CSV table of N, CA and C in Angstrom, one decimal:
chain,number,residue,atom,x,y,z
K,9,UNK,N,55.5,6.4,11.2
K,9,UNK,CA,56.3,5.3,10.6
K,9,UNK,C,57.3,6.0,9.7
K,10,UNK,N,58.1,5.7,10.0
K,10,UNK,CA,59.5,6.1,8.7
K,10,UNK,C,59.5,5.5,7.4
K,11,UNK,N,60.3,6.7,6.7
K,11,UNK,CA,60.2,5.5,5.4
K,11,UNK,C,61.3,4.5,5.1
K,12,UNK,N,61.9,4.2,5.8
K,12,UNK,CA,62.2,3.0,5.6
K,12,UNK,C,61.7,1.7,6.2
K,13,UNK,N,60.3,1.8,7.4
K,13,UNK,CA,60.0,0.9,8.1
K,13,UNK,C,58.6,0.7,6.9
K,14,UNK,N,58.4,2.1,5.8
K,14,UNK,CA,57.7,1.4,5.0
K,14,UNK,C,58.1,1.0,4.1
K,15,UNK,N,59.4,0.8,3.5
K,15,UNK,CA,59.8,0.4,2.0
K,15,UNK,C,59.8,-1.3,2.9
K,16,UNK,N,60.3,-1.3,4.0
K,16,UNK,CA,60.8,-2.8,4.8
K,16,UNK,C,59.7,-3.3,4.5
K,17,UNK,N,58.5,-3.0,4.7
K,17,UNK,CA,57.2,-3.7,4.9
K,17,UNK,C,56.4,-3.8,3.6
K,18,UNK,N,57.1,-3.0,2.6
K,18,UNK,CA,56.1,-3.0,1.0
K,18,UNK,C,57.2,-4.3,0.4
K,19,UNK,N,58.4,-4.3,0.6
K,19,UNK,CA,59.3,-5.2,0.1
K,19,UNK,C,58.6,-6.8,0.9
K,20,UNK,N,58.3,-7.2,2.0
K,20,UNK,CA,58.2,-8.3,2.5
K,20,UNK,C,56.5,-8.6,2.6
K,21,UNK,N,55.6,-8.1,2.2
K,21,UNK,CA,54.3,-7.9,1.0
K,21,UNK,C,54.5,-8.4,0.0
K,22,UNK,N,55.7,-7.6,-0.7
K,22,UNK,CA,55.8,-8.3,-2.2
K,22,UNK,C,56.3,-9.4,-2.4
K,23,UNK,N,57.1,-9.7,-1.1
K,23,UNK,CA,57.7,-11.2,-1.8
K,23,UNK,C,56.6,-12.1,-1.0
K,24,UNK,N,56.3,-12.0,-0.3
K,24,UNK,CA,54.9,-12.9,0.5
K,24,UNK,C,53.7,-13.6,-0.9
K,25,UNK,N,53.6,-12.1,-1.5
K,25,UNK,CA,52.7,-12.7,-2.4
K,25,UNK,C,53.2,-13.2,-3.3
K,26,UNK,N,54.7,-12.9,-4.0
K,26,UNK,CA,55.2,-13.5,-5.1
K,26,UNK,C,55.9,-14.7,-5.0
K,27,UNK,N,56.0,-15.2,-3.6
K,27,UNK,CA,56.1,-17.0,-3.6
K,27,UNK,C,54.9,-17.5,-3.1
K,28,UNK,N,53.8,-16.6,-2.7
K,28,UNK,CA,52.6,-17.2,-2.5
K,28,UNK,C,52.0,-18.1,-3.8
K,29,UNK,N,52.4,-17.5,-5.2
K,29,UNK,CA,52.1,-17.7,-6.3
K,29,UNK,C,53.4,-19.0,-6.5
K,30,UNK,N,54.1,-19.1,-6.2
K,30,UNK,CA,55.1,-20.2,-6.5
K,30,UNK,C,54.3,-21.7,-6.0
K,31,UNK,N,54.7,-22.6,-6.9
K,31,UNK,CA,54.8,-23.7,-6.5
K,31,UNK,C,54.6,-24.9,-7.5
K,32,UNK,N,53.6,-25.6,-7.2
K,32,UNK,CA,53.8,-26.9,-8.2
K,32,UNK,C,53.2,-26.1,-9.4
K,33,UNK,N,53.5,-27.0,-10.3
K,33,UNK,CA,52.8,-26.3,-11.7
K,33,UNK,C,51.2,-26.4,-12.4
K,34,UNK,N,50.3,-26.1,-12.6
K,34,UNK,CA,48.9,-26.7,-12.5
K,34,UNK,C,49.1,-27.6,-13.2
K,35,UNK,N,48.1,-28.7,-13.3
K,35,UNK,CA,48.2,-29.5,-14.6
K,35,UNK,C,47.9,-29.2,-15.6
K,36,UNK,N,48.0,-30.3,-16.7
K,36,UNK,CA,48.0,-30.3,-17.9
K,36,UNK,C,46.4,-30.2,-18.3
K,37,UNK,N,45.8,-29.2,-19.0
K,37,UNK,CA,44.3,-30.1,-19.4
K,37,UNK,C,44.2,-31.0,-20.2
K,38,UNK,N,42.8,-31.5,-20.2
K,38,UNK,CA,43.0,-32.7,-20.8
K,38,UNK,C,43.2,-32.3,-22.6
K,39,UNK,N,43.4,-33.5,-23.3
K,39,UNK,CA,43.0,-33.0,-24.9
K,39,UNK,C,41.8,-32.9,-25.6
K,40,UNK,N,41.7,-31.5,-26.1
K,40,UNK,CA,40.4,-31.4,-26.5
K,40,UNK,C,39.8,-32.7,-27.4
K,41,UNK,N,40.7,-33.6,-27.9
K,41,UNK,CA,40.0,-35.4,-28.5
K,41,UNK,C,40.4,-35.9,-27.7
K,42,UNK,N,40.6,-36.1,-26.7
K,42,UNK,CA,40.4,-37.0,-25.3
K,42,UNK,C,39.0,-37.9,-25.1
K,43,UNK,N,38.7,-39.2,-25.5
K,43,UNK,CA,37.1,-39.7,-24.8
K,43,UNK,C,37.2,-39.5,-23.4
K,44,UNK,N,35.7,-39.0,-23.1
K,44,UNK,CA,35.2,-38.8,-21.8
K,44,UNK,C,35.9,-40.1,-20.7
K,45,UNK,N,35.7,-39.7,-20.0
K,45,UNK,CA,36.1,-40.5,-18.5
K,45,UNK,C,34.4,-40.8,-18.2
K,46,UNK,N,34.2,-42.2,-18.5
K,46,UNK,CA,32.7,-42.7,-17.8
K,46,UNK,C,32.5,-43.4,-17.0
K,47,UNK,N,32.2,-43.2,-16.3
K,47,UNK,CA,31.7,-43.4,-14.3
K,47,UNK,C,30.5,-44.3,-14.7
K,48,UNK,N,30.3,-45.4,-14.4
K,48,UNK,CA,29.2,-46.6,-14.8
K,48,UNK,C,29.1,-47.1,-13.1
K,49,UNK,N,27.6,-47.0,-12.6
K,49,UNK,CA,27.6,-47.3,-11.7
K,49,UNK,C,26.5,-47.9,-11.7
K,50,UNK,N,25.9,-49.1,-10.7
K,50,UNK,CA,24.8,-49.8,-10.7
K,50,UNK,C,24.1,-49.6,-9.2
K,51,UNK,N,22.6,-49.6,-8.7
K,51,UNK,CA,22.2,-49.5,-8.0
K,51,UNK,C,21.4,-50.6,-7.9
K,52,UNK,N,21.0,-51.0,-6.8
K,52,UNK,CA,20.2,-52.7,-6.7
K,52,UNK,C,19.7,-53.1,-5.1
K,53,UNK,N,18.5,-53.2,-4.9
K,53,UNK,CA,18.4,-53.6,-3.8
K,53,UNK,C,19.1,-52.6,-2.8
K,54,UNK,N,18.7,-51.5,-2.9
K,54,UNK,CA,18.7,-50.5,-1.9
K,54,UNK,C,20.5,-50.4,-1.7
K,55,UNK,N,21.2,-50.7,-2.9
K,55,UNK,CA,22.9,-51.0,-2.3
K,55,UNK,C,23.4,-50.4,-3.9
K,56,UNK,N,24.2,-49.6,-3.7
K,56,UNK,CA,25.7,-49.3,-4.7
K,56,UNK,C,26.5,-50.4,-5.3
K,57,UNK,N,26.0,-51.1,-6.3
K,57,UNK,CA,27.0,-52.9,-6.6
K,57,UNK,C,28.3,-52.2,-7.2
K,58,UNK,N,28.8,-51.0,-7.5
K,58,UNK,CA,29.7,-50.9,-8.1
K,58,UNK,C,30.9,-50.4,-7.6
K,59,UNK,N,30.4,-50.0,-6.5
K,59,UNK,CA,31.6,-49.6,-5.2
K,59,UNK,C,31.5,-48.2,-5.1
K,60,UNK,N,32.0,-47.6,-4.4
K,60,UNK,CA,31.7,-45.5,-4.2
K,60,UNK,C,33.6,-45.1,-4.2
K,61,UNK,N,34.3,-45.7,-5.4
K,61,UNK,CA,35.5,-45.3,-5.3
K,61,UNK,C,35.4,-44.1,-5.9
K,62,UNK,N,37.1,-43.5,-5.9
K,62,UNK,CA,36.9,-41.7,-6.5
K,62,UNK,C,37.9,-42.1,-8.1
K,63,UNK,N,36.8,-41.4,-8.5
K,63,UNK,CA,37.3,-41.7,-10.3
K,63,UNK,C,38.2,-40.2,-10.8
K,64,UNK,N,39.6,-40.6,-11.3
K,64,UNK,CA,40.2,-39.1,-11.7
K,64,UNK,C,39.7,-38.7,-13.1
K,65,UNK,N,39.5,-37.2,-12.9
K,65,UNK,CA,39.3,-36.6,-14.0
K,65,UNK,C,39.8,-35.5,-14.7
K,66,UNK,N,41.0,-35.8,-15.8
K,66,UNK,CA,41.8,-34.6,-16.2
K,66,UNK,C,41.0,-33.4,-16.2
K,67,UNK,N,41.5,-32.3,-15.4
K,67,UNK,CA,40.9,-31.0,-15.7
K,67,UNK,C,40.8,-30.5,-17.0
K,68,UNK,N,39.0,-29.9,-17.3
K,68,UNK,CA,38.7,-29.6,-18.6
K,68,UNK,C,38.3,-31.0,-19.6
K,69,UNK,N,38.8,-32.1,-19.2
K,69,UNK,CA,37.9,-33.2,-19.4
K,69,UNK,C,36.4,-33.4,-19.7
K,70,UNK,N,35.7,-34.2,-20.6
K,70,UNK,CA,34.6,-34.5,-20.5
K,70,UNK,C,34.5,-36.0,-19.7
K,71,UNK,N,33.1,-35.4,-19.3
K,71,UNK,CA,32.3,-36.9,-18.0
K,71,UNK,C,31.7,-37.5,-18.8
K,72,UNK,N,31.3,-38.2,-18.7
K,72,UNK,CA,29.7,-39.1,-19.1
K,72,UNK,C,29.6,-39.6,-17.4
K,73,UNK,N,28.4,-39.3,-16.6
K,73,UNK,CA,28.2,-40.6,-15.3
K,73,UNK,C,27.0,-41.0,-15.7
K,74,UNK,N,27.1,-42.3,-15.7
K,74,UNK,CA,25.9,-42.7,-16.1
K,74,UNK,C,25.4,-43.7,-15.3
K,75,UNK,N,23.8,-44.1,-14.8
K,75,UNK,CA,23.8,-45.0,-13.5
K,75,UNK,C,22.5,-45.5,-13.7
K,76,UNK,N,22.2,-46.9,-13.4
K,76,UNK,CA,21.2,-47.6,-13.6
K,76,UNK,C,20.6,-48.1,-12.1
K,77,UNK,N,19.6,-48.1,-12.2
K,77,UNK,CA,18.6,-48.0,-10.2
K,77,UNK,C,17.5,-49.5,-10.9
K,78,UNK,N,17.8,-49.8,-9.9
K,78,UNK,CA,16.3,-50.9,-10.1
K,78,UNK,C,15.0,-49.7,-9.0
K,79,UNK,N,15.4,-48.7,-8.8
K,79,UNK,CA,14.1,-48.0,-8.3
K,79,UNK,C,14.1,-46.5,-8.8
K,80,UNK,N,12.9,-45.5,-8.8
K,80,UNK,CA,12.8,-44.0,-9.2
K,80,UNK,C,13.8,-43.4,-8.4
K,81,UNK,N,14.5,-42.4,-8.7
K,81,UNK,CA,15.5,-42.0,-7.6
K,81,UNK,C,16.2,-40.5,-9.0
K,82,UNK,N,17.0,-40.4,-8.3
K,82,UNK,CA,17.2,-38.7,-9.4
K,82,UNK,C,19.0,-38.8,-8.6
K,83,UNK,N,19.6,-39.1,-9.7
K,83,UNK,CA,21.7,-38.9,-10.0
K,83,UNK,C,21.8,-37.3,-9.6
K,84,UNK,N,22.6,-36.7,-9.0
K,84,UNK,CA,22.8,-35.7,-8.3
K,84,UNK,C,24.6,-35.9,-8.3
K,85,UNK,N,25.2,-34.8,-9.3
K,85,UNK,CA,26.7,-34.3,-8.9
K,85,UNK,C,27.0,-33.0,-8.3
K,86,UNK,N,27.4,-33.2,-7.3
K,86,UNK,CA,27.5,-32.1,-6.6
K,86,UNK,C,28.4,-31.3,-7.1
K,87,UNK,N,28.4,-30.1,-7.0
K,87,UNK,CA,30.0,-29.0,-7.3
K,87,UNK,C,29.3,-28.4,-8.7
K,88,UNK,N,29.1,-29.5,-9.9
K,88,UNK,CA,28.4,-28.6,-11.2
K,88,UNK,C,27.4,-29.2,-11.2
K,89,UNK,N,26.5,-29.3,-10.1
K,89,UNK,CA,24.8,-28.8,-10.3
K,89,UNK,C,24.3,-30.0,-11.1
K,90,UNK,N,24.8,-30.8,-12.0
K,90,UNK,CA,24.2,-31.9,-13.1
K,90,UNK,C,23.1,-33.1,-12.6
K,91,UNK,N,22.1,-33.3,-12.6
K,91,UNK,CA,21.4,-34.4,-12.3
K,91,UNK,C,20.2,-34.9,-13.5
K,92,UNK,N,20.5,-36.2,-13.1
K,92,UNK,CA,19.6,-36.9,-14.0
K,92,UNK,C,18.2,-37.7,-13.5
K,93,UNK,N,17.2,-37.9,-13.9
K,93,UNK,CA,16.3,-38.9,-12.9
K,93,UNK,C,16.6,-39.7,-13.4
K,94,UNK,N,16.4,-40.9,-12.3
K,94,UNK,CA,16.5,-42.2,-12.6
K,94,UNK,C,15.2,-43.2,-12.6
K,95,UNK,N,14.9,-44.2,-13.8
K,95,UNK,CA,14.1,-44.6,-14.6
K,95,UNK,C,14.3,-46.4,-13.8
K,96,UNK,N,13.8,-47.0,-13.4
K,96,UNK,CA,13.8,-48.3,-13.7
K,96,UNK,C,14.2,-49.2,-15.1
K,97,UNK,N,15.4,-50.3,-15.4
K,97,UNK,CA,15.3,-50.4,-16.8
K,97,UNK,C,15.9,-49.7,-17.4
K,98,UNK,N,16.4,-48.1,-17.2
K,98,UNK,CA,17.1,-47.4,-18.1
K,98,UNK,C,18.0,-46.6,-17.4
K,99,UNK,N,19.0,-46.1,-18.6
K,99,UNK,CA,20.2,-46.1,-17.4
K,99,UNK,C,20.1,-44.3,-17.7
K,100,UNK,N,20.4,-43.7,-16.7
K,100,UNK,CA,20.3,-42.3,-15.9
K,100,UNK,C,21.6,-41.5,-16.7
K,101,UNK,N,21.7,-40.4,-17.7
K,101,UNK,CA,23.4,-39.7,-18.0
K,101,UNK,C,23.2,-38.5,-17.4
K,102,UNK,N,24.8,-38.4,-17.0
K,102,UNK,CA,24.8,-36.7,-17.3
K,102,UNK,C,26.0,-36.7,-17.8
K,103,UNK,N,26.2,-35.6,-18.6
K,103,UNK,CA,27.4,-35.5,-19.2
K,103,UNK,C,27.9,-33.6,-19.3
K,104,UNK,N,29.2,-33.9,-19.0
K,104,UNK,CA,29.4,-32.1,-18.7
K,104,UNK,C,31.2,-32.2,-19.1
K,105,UNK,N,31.6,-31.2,-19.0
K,105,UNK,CA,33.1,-31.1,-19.0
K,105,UNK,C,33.1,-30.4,-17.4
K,106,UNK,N,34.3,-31.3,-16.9
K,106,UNK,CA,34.8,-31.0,-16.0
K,106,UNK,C,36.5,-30.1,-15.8
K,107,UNK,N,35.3,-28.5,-15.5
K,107,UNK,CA,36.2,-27.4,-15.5
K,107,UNK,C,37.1,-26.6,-14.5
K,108,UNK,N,36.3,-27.5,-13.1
K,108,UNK,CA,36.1,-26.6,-11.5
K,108,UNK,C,37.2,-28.3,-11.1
K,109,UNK,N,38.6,-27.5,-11.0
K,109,UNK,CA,39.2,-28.6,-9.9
K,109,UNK,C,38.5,-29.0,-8.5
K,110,UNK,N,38.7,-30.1,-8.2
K,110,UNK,CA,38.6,-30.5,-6.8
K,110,UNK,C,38.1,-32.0,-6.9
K,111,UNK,N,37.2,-32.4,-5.4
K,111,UNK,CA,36.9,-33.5,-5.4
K,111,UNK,C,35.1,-33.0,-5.1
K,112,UNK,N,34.3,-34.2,-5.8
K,112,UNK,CA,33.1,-33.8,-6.2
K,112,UNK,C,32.0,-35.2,-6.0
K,113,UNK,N,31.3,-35.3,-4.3
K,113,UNK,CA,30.5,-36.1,-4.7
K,113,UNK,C,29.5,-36.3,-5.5
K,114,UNK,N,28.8,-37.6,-5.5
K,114,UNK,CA,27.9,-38.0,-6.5
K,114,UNK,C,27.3,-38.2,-5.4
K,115,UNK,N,25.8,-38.8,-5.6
K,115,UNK,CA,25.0,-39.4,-4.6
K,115,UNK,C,23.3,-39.3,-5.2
K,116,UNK,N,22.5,-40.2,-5.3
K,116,UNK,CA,20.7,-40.4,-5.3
K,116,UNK,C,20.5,-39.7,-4.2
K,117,UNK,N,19.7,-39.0,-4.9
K,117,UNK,CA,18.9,-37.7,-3.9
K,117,UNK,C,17.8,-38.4,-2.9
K,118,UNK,N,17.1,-39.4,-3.6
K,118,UNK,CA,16.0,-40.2,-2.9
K,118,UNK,C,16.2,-40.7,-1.6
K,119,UNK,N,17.5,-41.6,-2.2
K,119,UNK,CA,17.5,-42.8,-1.5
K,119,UNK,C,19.3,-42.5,-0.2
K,120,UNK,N,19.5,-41.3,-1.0
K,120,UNK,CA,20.7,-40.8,-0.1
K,120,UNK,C,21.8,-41.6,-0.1
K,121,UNK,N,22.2,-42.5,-1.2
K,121,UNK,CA,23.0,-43.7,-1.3
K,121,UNK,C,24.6,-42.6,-2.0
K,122,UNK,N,25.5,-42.7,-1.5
K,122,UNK,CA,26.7,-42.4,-2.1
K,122,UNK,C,27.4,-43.3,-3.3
K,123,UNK,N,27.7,-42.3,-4.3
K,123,UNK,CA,28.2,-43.2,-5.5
K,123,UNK,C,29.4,-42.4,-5.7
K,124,UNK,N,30.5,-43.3,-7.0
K,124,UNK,CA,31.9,-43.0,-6.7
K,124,UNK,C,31.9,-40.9,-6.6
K,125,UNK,N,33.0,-40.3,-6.7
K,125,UNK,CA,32.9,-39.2,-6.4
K,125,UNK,C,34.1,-39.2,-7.3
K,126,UNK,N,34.3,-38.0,-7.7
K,126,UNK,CA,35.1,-37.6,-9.2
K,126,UNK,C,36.3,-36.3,-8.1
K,127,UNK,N,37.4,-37.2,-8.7
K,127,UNK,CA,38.5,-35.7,-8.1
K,127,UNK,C,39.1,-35.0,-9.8
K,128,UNK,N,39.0,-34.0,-9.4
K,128,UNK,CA,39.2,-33.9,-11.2
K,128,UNK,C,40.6,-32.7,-10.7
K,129,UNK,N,41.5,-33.1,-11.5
K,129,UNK,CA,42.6,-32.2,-11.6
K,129,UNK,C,43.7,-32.2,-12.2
């Protein structure tokens, strides 16, 4: 290979990866005195009463999800690992800061029921 078929090829490398890096700007994180974003969901009669929409969550934000079961069952957020058991009568938290962008379901481990899912970004 000649060296100019290698400067050709180190030049279009480097601009590959340095508009690879181009683009929208990340977001803003949230403010470190920002109140949490709380996800309040109800379970009843083997059914989700509060709907399984997707709740936003400024990146670096704090959660509170907190979820009340008329049956034993265990809150499961997927992506950061958080779960709570769930108690008859009392309502289930987990609370974390939300560091890891993306979209992140929720869901009862027991009963396999999908609850809202958190896009955080």
């Amino acid at each position: 290979m000649t060296t100019t078929a290698r400067l050709i090829g180190c030049v279009l490398t480097a601009s590959t990866l340095l508009l690879a890096g181009c683009g929208a700007p990340p977001p803003a994180p949230a403010a470190p005195d920002a109140p949490p974003v709380v996800v309040d969901a109800e379970v009843a009669g083997g059914q989700v009463r509060t709907g399984t929409e997707r709740v936003s969550v400024p990146l670096g934000g704090q959660v509170r999800y907190q979820v009340r079961s008329d049956r034993p069952d265990e809150l499961h957020v997927h992506g950061y690992d958080e779960s709570a058991p769930l108690t008859p009568g009392q309502v289930g938290v987990v609370e974390f800061t939300a560091d890891l962008p993306g979209v992140f379901e929720a869901e009862l481990h027991e009963s396999g029921l999908s609850l809202p899912s958190l896009e955080v970004r």
